[in-house]
Amino acid sequence: MAIGTEVEAHPFDPVASKLAWEQVFKNFYGQTTDKAVVAEEEAKLAKVLDVYEARLKEFKYLAVFKNFYGQTTDKAVVAEEEAKLAKVLDVYEARLKEFKYLAGETFTLTDLHHIPVIQYLLGTLTKKLFTERPRVNEWVAEITKRPASQKILQ
């Protein structure tokens, strides 16, 4: 089920729901899991997660880890990466108008994958990109307050 929302020309497709159907619900109904479908959907999920991670990899290093190691942060590069992140968060803001979580009404791996990076960025000036988007800000609060999230972040 393609939603049609795009993040930098990559369609947002809630593949986690297809994985759940194949690996959980089919078994529940006594049907056989199609391993080819699982492999295909896992590849799609990896692609979705890679888009997000690729956008933040350099930014996370520049905004968080360079300062941690006593190096000077290149503010021009941070500004460039913030602009890229802002575009992604604009798509998320629109998506979160329709659903509580990125992939629908339930918390999924898509949301879980964001928690560590978000936690790093909330400790920087980049926090404003999250807080100035009300639905993104609410989503961040929701996913980071979960008991399992709290254990991960300790």
PDB file of C-alpha atoms in Angstrom:
ATOM      1  CA  MET A   1       0.000   0.000   0.000  1.00  0.00           C
ATOM      2  CA  ALA A   2       1.903   3.038  -1.225  1.00  0.00           C
ATOM      3  CA  ILE A   3       0.952   6.208   0.599  1.00  0.00           C
ATOM      4  CA  GLY A   4       2.420   8.532  -1.964  1.00  0.00           C
ATOM      5  CA  THR A   5       4.222  10.789   0.465  1.00  0.00           C
ATOM      6  CA  GLU A   6       7.736  11.373  -0.745  1.00  0.00           C
ATOM      7  CA  VAL A   7      10.956  12.045   1.062  1.00  0.00           C
ATOM      8  CA  GLU A   8      13.416  13.289  -1.526  1.00  0.00           C
ATOM      9  CA  ALA A   9      11.782  11.248  -4.317  1.00  0.00           C
ATOM     10  CA  HIS A  10      11.569   8.056  -2.263  1.00  0.00           C
ATOM     11  CA  PRO A  11       7.939   6.980  -1.836  1.00  0.00           C
ATOM     12  CA  PHE A  12       6.900   6.372   1.744  1.00  0.00           C
ATOM     13  CA  ASP A  13       5.587   2.817   1.771  1.00  0.00           C
ATOM     14  CA  PRO A  14       4.658   1.365   5.152  1.00  0.00           C
ATOM     15  CA  VAL A  15       6.467  -1.904   4.472  1.00  0.00           C
ATOM     16  CA  ALA A  16       6.495  -2.810   8.132  1.00  0.00           C
ATOM     17  CA  SER A  17       2.773  -3.549   7.874  1.00  0.00           C
ATOM     18  CA  LYS A  18       3.419  -5.996   5.027  1.00  0.00           C
ATOM     19  CA  LEU A  19       6.139  -7.655   7.068  1.00  0.00           C
ATOM     20  CA  ALA A  20       3.785  -7.982  10.020  1.00  0.00           C
ATOM     21  CA  TRP A  21       1.136  -9.538   7.778  1.00  0.00           C
ATOM     22  CA  GLU A  22       3.540 -12.081   6.317  1.00  0.00           C
ATOM     23  CA  GLN A  23       5.344 -12.997   9.524  1.00  0.00           C
ATOM     24  CA  VAL A  24       2.685 -12.622  12.217  1.00  0.00           C
ATOM     25  CA  PHE A  25      -0.863 -12.470  10.960  1.00  0.00           C
ATOM     26  CA  LYS A  26      -0.583 -15.142   8.263  1.00  0.00           C
ATOM     27  CA  ASN A  27       0.668 -17.574  10.901  1.00  0.00           C
ATOM     28  CA  PHE A  28      -2.178 -16.510  13.173  1.00  0.00           C
ATOM     29  CA  TYR A  29      -4.668 -17.418  10.426  1.00  0.00           C
ATOM     30  CA  GLY A  30      -2.903 -20.688   9.627  1.00  0.00           C
ATOM     31  CA  GLN A  31      -1.472 -19.425   6.345  1.00  0.00           C
ATOM     32  CA  THR A  32       2.088 -19.940   5.156  1.00  0.00           C
ATOM     33  CA  THR A  33       4.557 -17.060   5.186  1.00  0.00           C
ATOM     34  CA  ASP A  34       5.863 -16.190   1.731  1.00  0.00           C
ATOM     35  CA  LYS A  35       9.619 -15.895   2.287  1.00  0.00           C
ATOM     36  CA  ALA A  36      10.101 -14.122  -1.054  1.00  0.00           C
ATOM     37  CA  VAL A  37       7.653 -11.395   0.002  1.00  0.00           C
ATOM     38  CA  VAL A  38       9.409 -11.081   3.368  1.00  0.00           C
ATOM     39  CA  ALA A  39      12.797 -10.685   1.661  1.00  0.00           C
ATOM     40  CA  GLU A  40      11.381  -8.091  -0.753  1.00  0.00           C
ATOM     41  CA  GLU A  41       9.686  -6.095   2.017  1.00  0.00           C
ATOM     42  CA  GLU A  42      12.770  -6.238   4.260  1.00  0.00           C
ATOM     43  CA  ALA A  43      14.777  -4.766   1.374  1.00  0.00           C
ATOM     44  CA  LYS A  44      12.193  -1.977   0.989  1.00  0.00           C
ATOM     45  CA  LEU A  45      12.267  -1.250   4.716  1.00  0.00           C
ATOM     46  CA  ALA A  46      16.061  -1.108   4.655  1.00  0.00           C
ATOM     47  CA  LYS A  47      15.860   1.392   1.790  1.00  0.00           C
ATOM     48  CA  VAL A  48      13.421   3.629   3.702  1.00  0.00           C
ATOM     49  CA  LEU A  49      15.620   3.545   6.783  1.00  0.00           C
ATOM     50  CA  ASP A  50      18.768   4.119   4.706  1.00  0.00           C
ATOM     51  CA  VAL A  51      17.312   7.338   3.250  1.00  0.00           C
ATOM     52  CA  TYR A  52      16.774   8.730   6.726  1.00  0.00           C
ATOM     53  CA  GLU A  53      20.120   7.544   8.052  1.00  0.00           C
ATOM     54  CA  ALA A  54      22.025   8.832   5.004  1.00  0.00           C
ATOM     55  CA  ARG A  55      20.534  12.298   5.500  1.00  0.00           C
ATOM     56  CA  LEU A  56      21.598  12.412   9.120  1.00  0.00           C
ATOM     57  CA  LYS A  57      24.912  10.563   9.113  1.00  0.00           C
ATOM     58  CA  GLU A  58      27.125  13.576   8.362  1.00  0.00           C
ATOM     59  CA  PHE A  59      24.849  15.946  10.234  1.00  0.00           C
ATOM     60  CA  LYS A  60      24.913  13.836  13.387  1.00  0.00           C
ATOM     61  CA  TYR A  61      28.712  13.830  13.269  1.00  0.00           C
ATOM     62  CA  LEU A  62      28.968  17.572  12.672  1.00  0.00           C
ATOM     63  CA  ALA A  63      26.344  18.704  15.161  1.00  0.00           C
ATOM     64  CA  VAL A  64      27.091  16.287  17.970  1.00  0.00           C
ATOM     65  CA  PHE A  65      30.267  14.261  17.781  1.00  0.00           C
ATOM     66  CA  LYS A  66      32.704  16.912  16.537  1.00  0.00           C
ATOM     67  CA  ASN A  67      31.945  19.019  19.608  1.00  0.00           C
ATOM     68  CA  PHE A  68      32.212  15.946  21.813  1.00  0.00           C
ATOM     69  CA  TYR A  69      35.749  15.337  20.520  1.00  0.00           C
ATOM     70  CA  GLY A  70      36.738  18.985  20.949  1.00  0.00           C
ATOM     71  CA  GLN A  71      36.770  19.725  17.230  1.00  0.00           C
ATOM     72  CA  THR A  72      35.308  22.825  15.640  1.00  0.00           C
ATOM     73  CA  THR A  73      31.958  22.371  13.945  1.00  0.00           C
ATOM     74  CA  ASP A  74      31.673  23.754  10.413  1.00  0.00           C
ATOM     75  CA  LYS A  75      28.594  25.951  10.782  1.00  0.00           C
ATOM     76  CA  ALA A  76      28.060  26.211   7.014  1.00  0.00           C
ATOM     77  CA  VAL A  77      27.875  22.432   6.692  1.00  0.00           C
ATOM     78  CA  VAL A  78      25.566  22.203   9.711  1.00  0.00           C
ATOM     79  CA  ALA A  79      23.275  24.808   8.114  1.00  0.00           C
ATOM     80  CA  GLU A  80      23.258  22.834   4.851  1.00  0.00           C
ATOM     81  CA  GLU A  81      22.423  19.598   6.677  1.00  0.00           C
ATOM     82  CA  GLU A  82      19.746  21.352   8.742  1.00  0.00           C
ATOM     83  CA  ALA A  83      18.086  22.469   5.504  1.00  0.00           C
ATOM     84  CA  LYS A  84      18.001  18.852   4.326  1.00  0.00           C
ATOM     85  CA  LEU A  85      16.615  17.671   7.656  1.00  0.00           C
ATOM     86  CA  ALA A  86      13.976  20.429   7.587  1.00  0.00           C
ATOM     87  CA  LYS A  87      12.661  19.064   4.266  1.00  0.00           C
ATOM     88  CA  VAL A  88      12.397  15.575   5.732  1.00  0.00           C
ATOM     89  CA  LEU A  89      10.664  16.895   8.847  1.00  0.00           C
ATOM     90  CA  ASP A  90       8.204  18.862   6.687  1.00  0.00           C
ATOM     91  CA  VAL A  91       7.177  15.577   5.069  1.00  0.00           C
ATOM     92  CA  TYR A  92       6.906  13.996   8.519  1.00  0.00           C
ATOM     93  CA  GLU A  93       4.760  16.906   9.742  1.00  0.00           C
ATOM     94  CA  ALA A  94       2.340  16.360   6.851  1.00  0.00           C
ATOM     95  CA  ARG A  95       2.312  12.602   7.444  1.00  0.00           C
ATOM     96  CA  LEU A  96       1.675  13.036  11.159  1.00  0.00           C
ATOM     97  CA  LYS A  97      -1.425  15.130  10.407  1.00  0.00           C
ATOM     98  CA  GLU A  98      -3.017  11.891   9.220  1.00  0.00           C
ATOM     99  CA  PHE A  99      -1.490   9.319  11.550  1.00  0.00           C
ATOM    100  CA  LYS A 100      -0.125   9.101  15.076  1.00  0.00           C
ATOM    101  CA  TYR A 101       3.105   7.447  13.907  1.00  0.00           C
ATOM    102  CA  LEU A 102       5.064   7.544  10.648  1.00  0.00           C
ATOM    103  CA  ALA A 103       3.829   4.193   9.333  1.00  0.00           C
ATOM    104  CA  GLY A 104       0.248   4.480  10.603  1.00  0.00           C
ATOM    105  CA  GLU A 105      -1.629   4.312  13.873  1.00  0.00           C
ATOM    106  CA  THR A 106       0.790   1.976  15.650  1.00  0.00           C
ATOM    107  CA  PHE A 107       4.399   2.339  16.754  1.00  0.00           C
ATOM    108  CA  THR A 108       6.687   0.444  14.339  1.00  0.00           C
ATOM    109  CA  LEU A 109      10.351  -0.087  13.557  1.00  0.00           C
ATOM    110  CA  THR A 110      10.193   3.055  11.444  1.00  0.00           C
ATOM    111  CA  ASP A 111       9.580   5.135  14.567  1.00  0.00           C
ATOM    112  CA  LEU A 112      11.992   3.116  16.688  1.00  0.00           C
ATOM    113  CA  HIS A 113      14.838   3.665  14.239  1.00  0.00           C
ATOM    114  CA  HIS A 114      14.623   7.435  14.730  1.00  0.00           C
ATOM    115  CA  ILE A 115      15.006   7.484  18.522  1.00  0.00           C
ATOM    116  CA  PRO A 116      18.829   7.421  18.914  1.00  0.00           C
ATOM    117  CA  VAL A 117      19.472  10.132  16.315  1.00  0.00           C
ATOM    118  CA  ILE A 118      16.649  12.302  17.613  1.00  0.00           C
ATOM    119  CA  GLN A 119      18.039  11.995  21.128  1.00  0.00           C
ATOM    120  CA  TYR A 120      21.441  13.273  19.955  1.00  0.00           C
ATOM    121  CA  LEU A 121      19.947  16.179  18.035  1.00  0.00           C
ATOM    122  CA  LEU A 122      17.654  17.272  20.870  1.00  0.00           C
ATOM    123  CA  GLY A 123      20.815  18.146  22.778  1.00  0.00           C
ATOM    124  CA  THR A 124      21.889  20.615  20.079  1.00  0.00           C
ATOM    125  CA  LEU A 125      20.571  23.854  18.607  1.00  0.00           C
ATOM    126  CA  THR A 126      18.969  21.708  15.901  1.00  0.00           C
ATOM    127  CA  LYS A 127      16.263  20.873  18.432  1.00  0.00           C
ATOM    128  CA  LYS A 128      14.379  23.866  17.022  1.00  0.00           C
ATOM    129  CA  LEU A 129      13.693  21.948  13.794  1.00  0.00           C
ATOM    130  CA  PHE A 130      11.697  19.421  15.809  1.00  0.00           C
ATOM    131  CA  THR A 131       9.998  21.815  18.233  1.00  0.00           C
ATOM    132  CA  GLU A 132       8.803  24.283  15.577  1.00  0.00           C
ATOM    133  CA  ARG A 133       6.748  21.526  13.924  1.00  0.00           C
ATOM    134  CA  PRO A 134       3.899  20.754  16.357  1.00  0.00           C
ATOM    135  CA  ARG A 135       3.077  17.266  15.103  1.00  0.00           C
ATOM    136  CA  VAL A 136       6.723  16.248  14.820  1.00  0.00           C
ATOM    137  CA  ASN A 137       7.338  17.630  18.307  1.00  0.00           C
ATOM    138  CA  GLU A 138       4.383  15.633  19.675  1.00  0.00           C
ATOM    139  CA  TRP A 139       5.582  12.486  17.837  1.00  0.00           C
ATOM    140  CA  VAL A 140       9.102  12.901  19.267  1.00  0.00           C
ATOM    141  CA  ALA A 141       7.681  13.262  22.779  1.00  0.00           C
ATOM    142  CA  GLU A 142       5.487  10.201  22.259  1.00  0.00           C
ATOM    143  CA  ILE A 143       8.203   7.889  20.941  1.00  0.00           C
ATOM    144  CA  THR A 144      10.872   8.980  23.422  1.00  0.00           C
ATOM    145  CA  LYS A 145       8.657   8.682  26.518  1.00  0.00           C
ATOM    146  CA  ARG A 146       7.903   4.995  25.917  1.00  0.00           C
ATOM    147  CA  PRO A 147       9.368   2.801  28.691  1.00  0.00           C
ATOM    148  CA  ALA A 148      11.376   0.756  26.185  1.00  0.00           C
ATOM    149  CA  SER A 149      12.754   3.958  24.659  1.00  0.00           C
ATOM    150  CA  GLN A 150      13.785   5.205  28.081  1.00  0.00           C
ATOM    151  CA  LYS A 151      15.733   1.983  28.671  1.00  0.00           C
ATOM    152  CA  ILE A 152      17.519   2.358  25.330  1.00  0.00           C
ATOM    153  CA  LEU A 153      18.418   5.982  26.029  1.00  0.00           C
ATOM    154  CA  GLN A 154      19.901   5.365  29.491  1.00  0.00           C
TER     155      GLN A 154
END
